PDB file of C-alpha atoms in Angstrom:
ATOM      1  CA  UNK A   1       0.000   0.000   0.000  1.00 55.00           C
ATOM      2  CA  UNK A   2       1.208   3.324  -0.996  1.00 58.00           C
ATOM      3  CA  UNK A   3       1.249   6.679   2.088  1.00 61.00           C
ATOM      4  CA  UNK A   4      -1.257   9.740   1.663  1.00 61.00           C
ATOM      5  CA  UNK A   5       0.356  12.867   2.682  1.00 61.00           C
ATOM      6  CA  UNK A   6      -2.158  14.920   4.625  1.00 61.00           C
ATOM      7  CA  UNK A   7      -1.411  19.014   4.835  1.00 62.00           C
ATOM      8  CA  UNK A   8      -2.691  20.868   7.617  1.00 65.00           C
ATOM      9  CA  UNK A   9      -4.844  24.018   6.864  1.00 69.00           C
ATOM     10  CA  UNK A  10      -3.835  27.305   7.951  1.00 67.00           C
ATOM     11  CA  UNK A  11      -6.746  30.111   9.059  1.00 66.00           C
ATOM     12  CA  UNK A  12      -5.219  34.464   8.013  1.00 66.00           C
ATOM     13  CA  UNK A  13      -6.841  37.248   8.300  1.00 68.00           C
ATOM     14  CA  UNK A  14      -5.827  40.206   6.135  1.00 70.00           C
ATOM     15  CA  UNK A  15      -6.654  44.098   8.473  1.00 70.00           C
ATOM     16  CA  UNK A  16      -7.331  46.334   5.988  1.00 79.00           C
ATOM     17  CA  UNK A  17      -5.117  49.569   6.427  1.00 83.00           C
ATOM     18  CA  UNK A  18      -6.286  52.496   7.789  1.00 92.00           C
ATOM     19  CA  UNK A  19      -7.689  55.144   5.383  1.00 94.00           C
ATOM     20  CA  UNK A  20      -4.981  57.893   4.917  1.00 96.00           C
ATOM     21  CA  UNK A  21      -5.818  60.693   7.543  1.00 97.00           C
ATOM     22  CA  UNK A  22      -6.062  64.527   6.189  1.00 97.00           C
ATOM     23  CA  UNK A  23      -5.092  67.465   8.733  1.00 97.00           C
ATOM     24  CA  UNK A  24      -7.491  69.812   9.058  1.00 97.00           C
ATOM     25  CA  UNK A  25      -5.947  74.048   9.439  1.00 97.00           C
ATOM     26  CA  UNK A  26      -8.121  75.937  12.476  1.00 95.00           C
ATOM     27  CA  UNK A  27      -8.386  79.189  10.702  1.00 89.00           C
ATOM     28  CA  UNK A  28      -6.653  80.704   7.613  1.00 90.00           C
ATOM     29  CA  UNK A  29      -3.173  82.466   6.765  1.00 89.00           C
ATOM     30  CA  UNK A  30      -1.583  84.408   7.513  1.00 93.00           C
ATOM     31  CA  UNK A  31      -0.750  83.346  10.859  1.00 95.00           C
ATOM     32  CA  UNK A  32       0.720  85.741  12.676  1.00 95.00           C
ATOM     33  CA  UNK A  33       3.310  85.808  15.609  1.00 93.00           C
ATOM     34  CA  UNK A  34       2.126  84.710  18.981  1.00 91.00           C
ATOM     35  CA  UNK A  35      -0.714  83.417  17.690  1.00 93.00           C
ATOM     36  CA  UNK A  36      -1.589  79.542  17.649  1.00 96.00           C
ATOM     37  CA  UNK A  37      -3.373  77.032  15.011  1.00 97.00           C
ATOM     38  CA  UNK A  38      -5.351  73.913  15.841  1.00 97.00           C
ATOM     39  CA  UNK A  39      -4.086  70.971  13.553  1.00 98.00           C
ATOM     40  CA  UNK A  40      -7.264  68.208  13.923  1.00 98.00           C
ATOM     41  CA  UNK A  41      -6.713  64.676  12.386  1.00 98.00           C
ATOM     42  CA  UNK A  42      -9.818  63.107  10.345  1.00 97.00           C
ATOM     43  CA  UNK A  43      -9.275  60.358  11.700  1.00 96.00           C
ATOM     44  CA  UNK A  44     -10.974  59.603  15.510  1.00 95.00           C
ATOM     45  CA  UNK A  45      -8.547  57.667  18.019  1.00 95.00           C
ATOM     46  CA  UNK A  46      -5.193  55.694  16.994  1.00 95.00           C
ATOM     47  CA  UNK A  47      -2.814  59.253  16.022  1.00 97.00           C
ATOM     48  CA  UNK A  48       0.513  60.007  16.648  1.00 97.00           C
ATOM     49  CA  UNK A  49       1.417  63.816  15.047  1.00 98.00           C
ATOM     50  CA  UNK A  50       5.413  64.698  14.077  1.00 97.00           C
ATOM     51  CA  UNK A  51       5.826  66.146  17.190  1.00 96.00           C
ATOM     52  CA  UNK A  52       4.760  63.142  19.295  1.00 96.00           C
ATOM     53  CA  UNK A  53       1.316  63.898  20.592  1.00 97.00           C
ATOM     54  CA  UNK A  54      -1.176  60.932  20.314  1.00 97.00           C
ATOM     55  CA  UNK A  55      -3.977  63.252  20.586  1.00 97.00           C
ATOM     56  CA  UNK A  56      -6.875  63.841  17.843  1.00 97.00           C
ATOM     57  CA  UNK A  57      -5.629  67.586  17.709  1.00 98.00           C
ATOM     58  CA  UNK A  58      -2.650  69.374  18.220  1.00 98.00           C
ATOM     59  CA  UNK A  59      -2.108  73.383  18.604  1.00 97.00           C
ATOM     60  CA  UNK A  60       1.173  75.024  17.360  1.00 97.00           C
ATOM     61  CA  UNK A  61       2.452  78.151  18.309  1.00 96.00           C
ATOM     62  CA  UNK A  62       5.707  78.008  16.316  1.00 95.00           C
ATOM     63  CA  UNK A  63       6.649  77.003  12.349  1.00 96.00           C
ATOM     64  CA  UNK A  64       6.845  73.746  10.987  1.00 97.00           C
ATOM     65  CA  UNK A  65       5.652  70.797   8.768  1.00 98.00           C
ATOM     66  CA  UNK A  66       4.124  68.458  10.259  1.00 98.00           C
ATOM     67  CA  UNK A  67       2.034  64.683  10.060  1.00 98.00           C
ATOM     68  CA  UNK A  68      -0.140  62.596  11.486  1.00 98.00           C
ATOM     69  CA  UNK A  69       0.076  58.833  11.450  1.00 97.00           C
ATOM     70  CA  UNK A  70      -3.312  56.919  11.972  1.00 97.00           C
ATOM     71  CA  UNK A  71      -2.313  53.057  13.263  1.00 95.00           C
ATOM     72  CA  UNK A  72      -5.622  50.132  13.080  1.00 91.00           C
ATOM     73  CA  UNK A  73      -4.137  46.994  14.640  1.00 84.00           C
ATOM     74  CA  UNK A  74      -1.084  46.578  12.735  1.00 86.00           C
ATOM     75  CA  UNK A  75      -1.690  49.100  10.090  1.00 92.00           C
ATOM     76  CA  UNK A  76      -0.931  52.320  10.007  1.00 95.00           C
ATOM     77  CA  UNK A  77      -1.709  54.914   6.645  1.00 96.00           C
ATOM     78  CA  UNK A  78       0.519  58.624   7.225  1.00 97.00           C
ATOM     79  CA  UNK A  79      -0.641  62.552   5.863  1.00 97.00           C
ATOM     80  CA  UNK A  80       1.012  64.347   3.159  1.00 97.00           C
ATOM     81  CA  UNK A  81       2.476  66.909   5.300  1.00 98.00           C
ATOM     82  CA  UNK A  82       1.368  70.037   6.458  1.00 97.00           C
ATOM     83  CA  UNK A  83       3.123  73.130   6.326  1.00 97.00           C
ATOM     84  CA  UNK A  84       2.763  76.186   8.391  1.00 97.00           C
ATOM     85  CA  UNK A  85       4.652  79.325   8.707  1.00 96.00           C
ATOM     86  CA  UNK A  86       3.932  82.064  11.152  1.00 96.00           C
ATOM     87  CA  UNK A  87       5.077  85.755  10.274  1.00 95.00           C
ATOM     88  CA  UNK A  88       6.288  88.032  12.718  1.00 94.00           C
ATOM     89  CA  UNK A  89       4.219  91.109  13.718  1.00 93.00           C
ATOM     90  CA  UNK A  90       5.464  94.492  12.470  1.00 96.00           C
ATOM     91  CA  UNK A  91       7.117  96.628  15.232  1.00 96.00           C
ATOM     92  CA  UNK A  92       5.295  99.117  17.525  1.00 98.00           C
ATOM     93  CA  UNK A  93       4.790 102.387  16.371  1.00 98.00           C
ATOM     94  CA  UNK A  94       6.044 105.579  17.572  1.00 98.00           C
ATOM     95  CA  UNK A  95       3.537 108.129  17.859  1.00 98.00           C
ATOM     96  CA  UNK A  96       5.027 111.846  17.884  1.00 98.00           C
ATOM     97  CA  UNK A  97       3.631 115.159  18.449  1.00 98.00           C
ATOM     98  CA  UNK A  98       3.240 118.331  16.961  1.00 97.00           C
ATOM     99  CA  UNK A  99       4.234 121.430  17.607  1.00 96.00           C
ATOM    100  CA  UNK A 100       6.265 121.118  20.598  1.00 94.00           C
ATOM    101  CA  UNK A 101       5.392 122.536  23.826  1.00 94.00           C
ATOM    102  CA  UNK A 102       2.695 122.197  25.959  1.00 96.00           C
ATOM    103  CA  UNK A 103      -0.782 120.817  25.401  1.00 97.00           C
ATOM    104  CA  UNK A 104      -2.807 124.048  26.005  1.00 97.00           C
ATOM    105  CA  UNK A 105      -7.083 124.098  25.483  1.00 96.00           C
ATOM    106  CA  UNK A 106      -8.134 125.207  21.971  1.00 94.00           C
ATOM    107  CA  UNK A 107      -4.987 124.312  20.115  1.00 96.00           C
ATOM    108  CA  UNK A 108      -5.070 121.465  18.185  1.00 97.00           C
ATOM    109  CA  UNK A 109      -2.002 119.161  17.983  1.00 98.00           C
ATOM    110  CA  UNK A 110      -0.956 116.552  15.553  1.00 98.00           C
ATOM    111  CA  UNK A 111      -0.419 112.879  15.983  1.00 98.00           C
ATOM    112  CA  UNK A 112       1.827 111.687  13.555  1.00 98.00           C
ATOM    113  CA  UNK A 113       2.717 107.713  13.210  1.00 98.00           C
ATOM    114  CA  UNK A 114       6.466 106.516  12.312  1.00 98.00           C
ATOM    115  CA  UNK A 115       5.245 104.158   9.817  1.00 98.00           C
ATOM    116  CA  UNK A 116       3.550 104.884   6.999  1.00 97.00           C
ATOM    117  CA  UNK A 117       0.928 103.239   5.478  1.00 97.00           C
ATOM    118  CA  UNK A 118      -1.413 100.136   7.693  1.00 97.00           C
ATOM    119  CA  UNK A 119      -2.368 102.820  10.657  1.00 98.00           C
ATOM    120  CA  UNK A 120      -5.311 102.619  12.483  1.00 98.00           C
ATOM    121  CA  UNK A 121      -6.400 104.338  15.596  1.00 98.00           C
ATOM    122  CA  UNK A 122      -8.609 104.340  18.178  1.00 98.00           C
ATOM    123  CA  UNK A 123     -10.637 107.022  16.721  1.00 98.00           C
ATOM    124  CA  UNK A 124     -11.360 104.442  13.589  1.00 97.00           C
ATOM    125  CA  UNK A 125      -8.826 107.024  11.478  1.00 98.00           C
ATOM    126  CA  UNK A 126      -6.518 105.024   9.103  1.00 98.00           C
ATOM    127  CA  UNK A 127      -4.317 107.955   7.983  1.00 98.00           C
ATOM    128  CA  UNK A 128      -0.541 108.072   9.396  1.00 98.00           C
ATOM    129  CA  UNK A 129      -1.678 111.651  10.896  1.00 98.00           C
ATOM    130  CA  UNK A 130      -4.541 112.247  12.752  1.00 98.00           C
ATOM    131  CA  UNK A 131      -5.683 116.426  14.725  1.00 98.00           C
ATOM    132  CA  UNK A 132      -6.528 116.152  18.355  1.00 98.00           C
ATOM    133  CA  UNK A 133      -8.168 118.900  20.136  1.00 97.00           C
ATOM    134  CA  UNK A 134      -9.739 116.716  23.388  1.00 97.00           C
ATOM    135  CA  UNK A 135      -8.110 114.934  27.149  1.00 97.00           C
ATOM    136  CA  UNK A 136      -7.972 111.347  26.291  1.00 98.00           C
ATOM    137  CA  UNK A 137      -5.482 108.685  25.493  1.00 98.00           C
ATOM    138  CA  UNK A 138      -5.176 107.760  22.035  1.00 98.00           C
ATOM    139  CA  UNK A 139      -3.877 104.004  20.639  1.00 98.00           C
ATOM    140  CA  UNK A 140      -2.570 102.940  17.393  1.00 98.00           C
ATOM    141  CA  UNK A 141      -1.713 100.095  15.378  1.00 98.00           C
ATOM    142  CA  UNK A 142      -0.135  99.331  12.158  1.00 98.00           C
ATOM    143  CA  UNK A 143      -0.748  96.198  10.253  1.00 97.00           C
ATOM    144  CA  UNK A 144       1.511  95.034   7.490  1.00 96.00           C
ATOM    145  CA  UNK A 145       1.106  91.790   5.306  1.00 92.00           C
ATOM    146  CA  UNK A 146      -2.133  90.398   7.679  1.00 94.00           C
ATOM    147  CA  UNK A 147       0.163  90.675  11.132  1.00 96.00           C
ATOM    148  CA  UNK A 148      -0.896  93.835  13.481  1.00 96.00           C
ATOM    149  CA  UNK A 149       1.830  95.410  15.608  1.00 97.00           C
ATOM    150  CA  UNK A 150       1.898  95.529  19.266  1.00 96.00           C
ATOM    151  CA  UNK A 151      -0.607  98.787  20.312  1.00 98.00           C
ATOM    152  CA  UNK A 152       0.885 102.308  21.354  1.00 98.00           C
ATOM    153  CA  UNK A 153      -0.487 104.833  23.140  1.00 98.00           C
ATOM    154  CA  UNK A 154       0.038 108.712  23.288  1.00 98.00           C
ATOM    155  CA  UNK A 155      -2.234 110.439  26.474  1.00 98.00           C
ATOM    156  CA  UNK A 156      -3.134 114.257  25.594  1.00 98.00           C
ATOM    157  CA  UNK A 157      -4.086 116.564  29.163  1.00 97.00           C
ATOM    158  CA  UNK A 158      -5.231 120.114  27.899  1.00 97.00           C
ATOM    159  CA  UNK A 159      -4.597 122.720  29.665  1.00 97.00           C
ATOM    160  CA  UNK A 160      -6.863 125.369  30.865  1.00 96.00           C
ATOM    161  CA  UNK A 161      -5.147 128.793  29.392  1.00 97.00           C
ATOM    162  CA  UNK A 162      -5.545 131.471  31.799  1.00 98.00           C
ATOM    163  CA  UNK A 163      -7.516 134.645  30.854  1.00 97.00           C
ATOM    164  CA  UNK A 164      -6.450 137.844  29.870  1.00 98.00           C
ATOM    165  CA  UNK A 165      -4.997 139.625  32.975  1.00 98.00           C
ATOM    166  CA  UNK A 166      -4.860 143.370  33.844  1.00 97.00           C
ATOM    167  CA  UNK A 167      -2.404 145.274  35.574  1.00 97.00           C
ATOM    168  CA  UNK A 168      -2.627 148.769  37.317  1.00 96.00           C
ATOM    169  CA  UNK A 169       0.479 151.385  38.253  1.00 95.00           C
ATOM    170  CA  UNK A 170       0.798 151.430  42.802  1.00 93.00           C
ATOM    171  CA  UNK A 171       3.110 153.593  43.415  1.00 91.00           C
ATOM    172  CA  UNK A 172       6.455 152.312  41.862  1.00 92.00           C
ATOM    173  CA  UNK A 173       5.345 148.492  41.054  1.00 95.00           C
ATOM    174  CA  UNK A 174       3.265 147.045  38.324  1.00 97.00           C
ATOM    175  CA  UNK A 175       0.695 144.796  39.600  1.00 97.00           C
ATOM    176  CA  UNK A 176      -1.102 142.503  37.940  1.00 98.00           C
ATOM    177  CA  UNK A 177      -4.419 140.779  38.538  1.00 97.00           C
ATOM    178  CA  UNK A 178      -5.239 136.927  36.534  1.00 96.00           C
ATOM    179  CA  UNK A 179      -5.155 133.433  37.450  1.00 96.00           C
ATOM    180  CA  UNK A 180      -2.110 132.896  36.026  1.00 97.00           C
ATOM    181  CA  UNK A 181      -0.005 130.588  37.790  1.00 97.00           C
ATOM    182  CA  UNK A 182       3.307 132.722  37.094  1.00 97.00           C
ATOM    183  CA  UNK A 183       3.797 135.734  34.795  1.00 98.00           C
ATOM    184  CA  UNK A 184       6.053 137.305  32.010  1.00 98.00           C
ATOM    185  CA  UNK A 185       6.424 141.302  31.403  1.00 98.00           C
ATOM    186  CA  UNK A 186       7.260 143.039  28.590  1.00 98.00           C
ATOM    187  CA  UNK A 187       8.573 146.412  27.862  1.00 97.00           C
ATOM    188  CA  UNK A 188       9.416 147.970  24.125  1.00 95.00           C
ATOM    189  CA  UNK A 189      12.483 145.607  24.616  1.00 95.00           C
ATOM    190  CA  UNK A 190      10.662 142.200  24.862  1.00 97.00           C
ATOM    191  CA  UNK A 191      10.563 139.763  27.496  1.00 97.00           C
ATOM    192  CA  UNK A 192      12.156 141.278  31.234  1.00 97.00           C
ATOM    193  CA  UNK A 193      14.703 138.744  32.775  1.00 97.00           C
ATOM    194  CA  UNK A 194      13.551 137.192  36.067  1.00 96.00           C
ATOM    195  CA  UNK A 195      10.078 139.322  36.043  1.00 97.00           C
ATOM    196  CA  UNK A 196       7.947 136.475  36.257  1.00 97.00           C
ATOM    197  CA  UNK A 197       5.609 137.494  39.314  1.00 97.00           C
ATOM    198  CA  UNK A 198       2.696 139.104  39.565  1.00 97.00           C
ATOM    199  CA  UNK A 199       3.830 142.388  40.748  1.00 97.00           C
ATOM    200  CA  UNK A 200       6.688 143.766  38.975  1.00 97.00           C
ATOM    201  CA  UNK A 201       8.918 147.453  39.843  1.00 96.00           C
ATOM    202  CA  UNK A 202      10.378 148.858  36.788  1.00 95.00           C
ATOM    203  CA  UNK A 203      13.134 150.664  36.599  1.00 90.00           C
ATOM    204  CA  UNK A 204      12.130 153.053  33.645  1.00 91.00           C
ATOM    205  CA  UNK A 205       9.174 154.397  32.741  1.00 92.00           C
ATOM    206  CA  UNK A 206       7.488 153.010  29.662  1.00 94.00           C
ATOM    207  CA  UNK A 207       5.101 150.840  28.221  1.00 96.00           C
ATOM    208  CA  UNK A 208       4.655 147.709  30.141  1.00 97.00           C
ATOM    209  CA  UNK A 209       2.639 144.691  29.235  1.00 98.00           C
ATOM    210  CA  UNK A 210       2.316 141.286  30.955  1.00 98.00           C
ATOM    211  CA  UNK A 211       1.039 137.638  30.272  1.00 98.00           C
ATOM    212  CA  UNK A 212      -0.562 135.213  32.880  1.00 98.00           C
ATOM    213  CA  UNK A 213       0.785 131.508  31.798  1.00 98.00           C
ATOM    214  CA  UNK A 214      -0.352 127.849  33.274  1.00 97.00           C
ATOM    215  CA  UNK A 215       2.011 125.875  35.094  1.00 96.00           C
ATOM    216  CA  UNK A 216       2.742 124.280  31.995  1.00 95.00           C
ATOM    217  CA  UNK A 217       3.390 126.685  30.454  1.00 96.00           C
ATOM    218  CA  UNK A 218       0.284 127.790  28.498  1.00 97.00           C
ATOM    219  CA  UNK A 219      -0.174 131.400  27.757  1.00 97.00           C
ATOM    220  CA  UNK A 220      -2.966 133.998  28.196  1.00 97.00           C
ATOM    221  CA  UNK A 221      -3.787 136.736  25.602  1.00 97.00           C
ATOM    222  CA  UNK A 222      -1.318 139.590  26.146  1.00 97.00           C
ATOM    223  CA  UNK A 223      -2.865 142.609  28.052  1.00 97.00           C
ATOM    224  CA  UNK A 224      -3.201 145.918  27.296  1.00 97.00           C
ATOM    225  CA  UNK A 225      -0.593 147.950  27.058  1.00 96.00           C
ATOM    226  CA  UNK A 226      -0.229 150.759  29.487  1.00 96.00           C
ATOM    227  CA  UNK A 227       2.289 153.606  30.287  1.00 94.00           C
ATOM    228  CA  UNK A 228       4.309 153.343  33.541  1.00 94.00           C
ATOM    229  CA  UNK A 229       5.428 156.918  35.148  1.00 85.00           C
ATOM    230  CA  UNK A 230       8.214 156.771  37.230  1.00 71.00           C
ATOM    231  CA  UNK A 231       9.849 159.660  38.991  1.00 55.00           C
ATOM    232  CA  UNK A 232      12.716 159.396  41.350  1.00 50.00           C
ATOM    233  CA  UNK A 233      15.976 157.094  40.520  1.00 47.00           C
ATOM    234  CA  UNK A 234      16.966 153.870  41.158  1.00 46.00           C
ATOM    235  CA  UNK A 235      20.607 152.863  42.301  1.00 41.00           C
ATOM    236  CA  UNK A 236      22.751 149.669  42.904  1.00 40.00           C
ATOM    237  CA  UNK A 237      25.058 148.674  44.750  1.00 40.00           C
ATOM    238  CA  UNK A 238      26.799 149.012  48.292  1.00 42.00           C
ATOM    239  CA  UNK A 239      26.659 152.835  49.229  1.00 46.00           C
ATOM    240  CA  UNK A 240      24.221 153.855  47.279  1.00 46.00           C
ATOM    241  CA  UNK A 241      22.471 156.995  47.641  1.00 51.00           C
ATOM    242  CA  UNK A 242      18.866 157.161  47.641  1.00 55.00           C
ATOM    243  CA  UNK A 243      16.318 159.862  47.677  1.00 60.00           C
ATOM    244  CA  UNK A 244      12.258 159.309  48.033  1.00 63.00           C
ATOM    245  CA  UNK A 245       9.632 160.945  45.698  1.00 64.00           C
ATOM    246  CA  UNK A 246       6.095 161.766  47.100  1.00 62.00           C
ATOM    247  CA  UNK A 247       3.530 161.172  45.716  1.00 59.00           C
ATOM    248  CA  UNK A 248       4.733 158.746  42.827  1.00 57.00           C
ATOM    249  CA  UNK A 249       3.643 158.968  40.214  1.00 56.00           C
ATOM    250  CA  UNK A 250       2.547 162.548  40.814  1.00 56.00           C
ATOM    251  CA  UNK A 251       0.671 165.489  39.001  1.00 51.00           C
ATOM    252  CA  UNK A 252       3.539 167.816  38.584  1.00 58.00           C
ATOM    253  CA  UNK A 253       3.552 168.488  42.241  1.00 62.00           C
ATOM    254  CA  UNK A 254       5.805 166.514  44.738  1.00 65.00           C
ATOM    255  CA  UNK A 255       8.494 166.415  47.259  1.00 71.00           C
ATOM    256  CA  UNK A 256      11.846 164.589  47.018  1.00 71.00           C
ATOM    257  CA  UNK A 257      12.925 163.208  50.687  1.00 67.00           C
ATOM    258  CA  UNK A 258      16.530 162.556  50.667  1.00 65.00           C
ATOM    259  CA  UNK A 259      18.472 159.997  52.742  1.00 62.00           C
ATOM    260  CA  UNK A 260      21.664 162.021  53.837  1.00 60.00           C
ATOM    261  CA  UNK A 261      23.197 165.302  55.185  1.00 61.00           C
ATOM    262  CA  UNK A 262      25.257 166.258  52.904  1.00 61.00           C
ATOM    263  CA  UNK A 263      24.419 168.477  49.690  1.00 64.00           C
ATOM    264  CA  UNK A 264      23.468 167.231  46.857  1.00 66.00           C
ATOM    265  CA  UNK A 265      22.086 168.528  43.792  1.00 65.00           C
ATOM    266  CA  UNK A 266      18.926 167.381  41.653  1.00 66.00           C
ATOM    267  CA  UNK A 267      17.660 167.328  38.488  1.00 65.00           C
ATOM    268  CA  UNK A 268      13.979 167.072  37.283  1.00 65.00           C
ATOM    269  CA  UNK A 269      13.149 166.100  33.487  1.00 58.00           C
ATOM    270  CA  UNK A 270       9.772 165.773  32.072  1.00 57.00           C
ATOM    271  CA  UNK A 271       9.966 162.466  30.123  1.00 51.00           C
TER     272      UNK A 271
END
């Protein structure tokens, strides 16, 4: 009798891979710096990205490419990659002012951006430039290629310019009358050095004229001019001699008091 081989059957079962996962973008370039994006596999459970997170999603903060790998069983299917770049933000802007000096009520000053072009400010204006004429604090941004800089700010305080102020002649001092925090008088000459308070003694006669001014500096409307009439003579010094007129200013009438024994002799001119 001849032998029958006899084979032994063998059972496999063939997993079919996994379908090839897609990455889905959370929003749309560009992407700017310090921002983030939300990568999201299509595919539920089983993912391991390029930066080692087994998570459905992922959120990036810096630029890369990157894939997901979806694994069924033994099987595993990877993305095309997915590339994202983040650009950086444009710089802060400087805000400047114009004209210099102080920020007094009813004068308009300028805001002026150091970039040109992609402005915008808090009043909605998009120009580089915008006039300012109220107390407030005003912010700007500048956006260049989708990013938007970081936000400056430039805080305007008016002041309140003092009114007009008067001065009369008493006696031998100017004295004026305003709510001027300090002053400034003027002769035909200009400005005086050092007379900066509210009562001022010339030492000429004249016409005198004086502005009231804010502390920071804001000033008033000039007042009128008006003539100063001084009689007598003024002297510097260590040993000086002095004399006193009475009345001052007079009418053509007075008397001249003088402060020593010895003789001395006096002149009178009608100025």
């Amino acid at each position: 009798f001849g032998c029958a081989d006899t084979s032994a059957s063998v059972s496999q079962t063939i997993n079919p891979a996994p379908a090839k996962p897609t990455i889905g973008v959370g929003g749309s370039a560009p992407y700017c710096q310090g921002q983030s994006v939300t990568l999201t596999s299509s595919a539920i459970g089983g993912n391991r990205w390029s930066n080692s997170a087994t998570s459905d999603a992922i959120t990036v903060t810096s630029s890369g490419t990157f894939t997901v790998t979806v694994t069924a069983g033994n099987c595993s299917a990877v993305s095309d990659p997915t590339v994202i770049t983040f650009t950086p933000k444009p710089g802060t802007p400087g805000i400047s002012k114009s004209p210099a000096g102080p920020l007094c009520e009813g004068t308009p000053i300028t805001l002026t951006s150091s970039v040109s072009g992609g402005n915008t400010w808090s009043t909605s204006a998009t120009t580089d430039a915008i006039t300012v004429t109220t107390d407030g604090t005003y912010t700007l941004t500048n956006t260049q290629g989708g990013c938007t800089s970081d936000v400056a700010s430039y805080t305007a305080n008016f002041e309140t310019v003092p009114a007009q102020p008067t001065f009369v002649q008493s006696g031998d001092t100017l004295k004026a009358t305003g709510n001027g925090a300090y002053y400034q008088w003027f002769d035909v000459n200009g400005a005086i050095s050092g007379a900066t308070s509210a009562n001022y003694r010339p030492t000429h006669s004249g016409l005198y004229y004086v502005i009231a001014y804010s502390s920071g500096g804001c000033a008033s409307t000039q007042s009128a001019s008006a003539w100063f009439s001084g009689t007598g003579m003024q002297t510097h010094g260590a040993g000086e001699k002095v004399f006193k007129v009475e009345p001052n200013p007079s009418n053509g009438s007075f008397t001249i008091n003088l402060n020593q024994s010895s003789a001395t002799h006096v002149r009178v001119l009608d100025l």
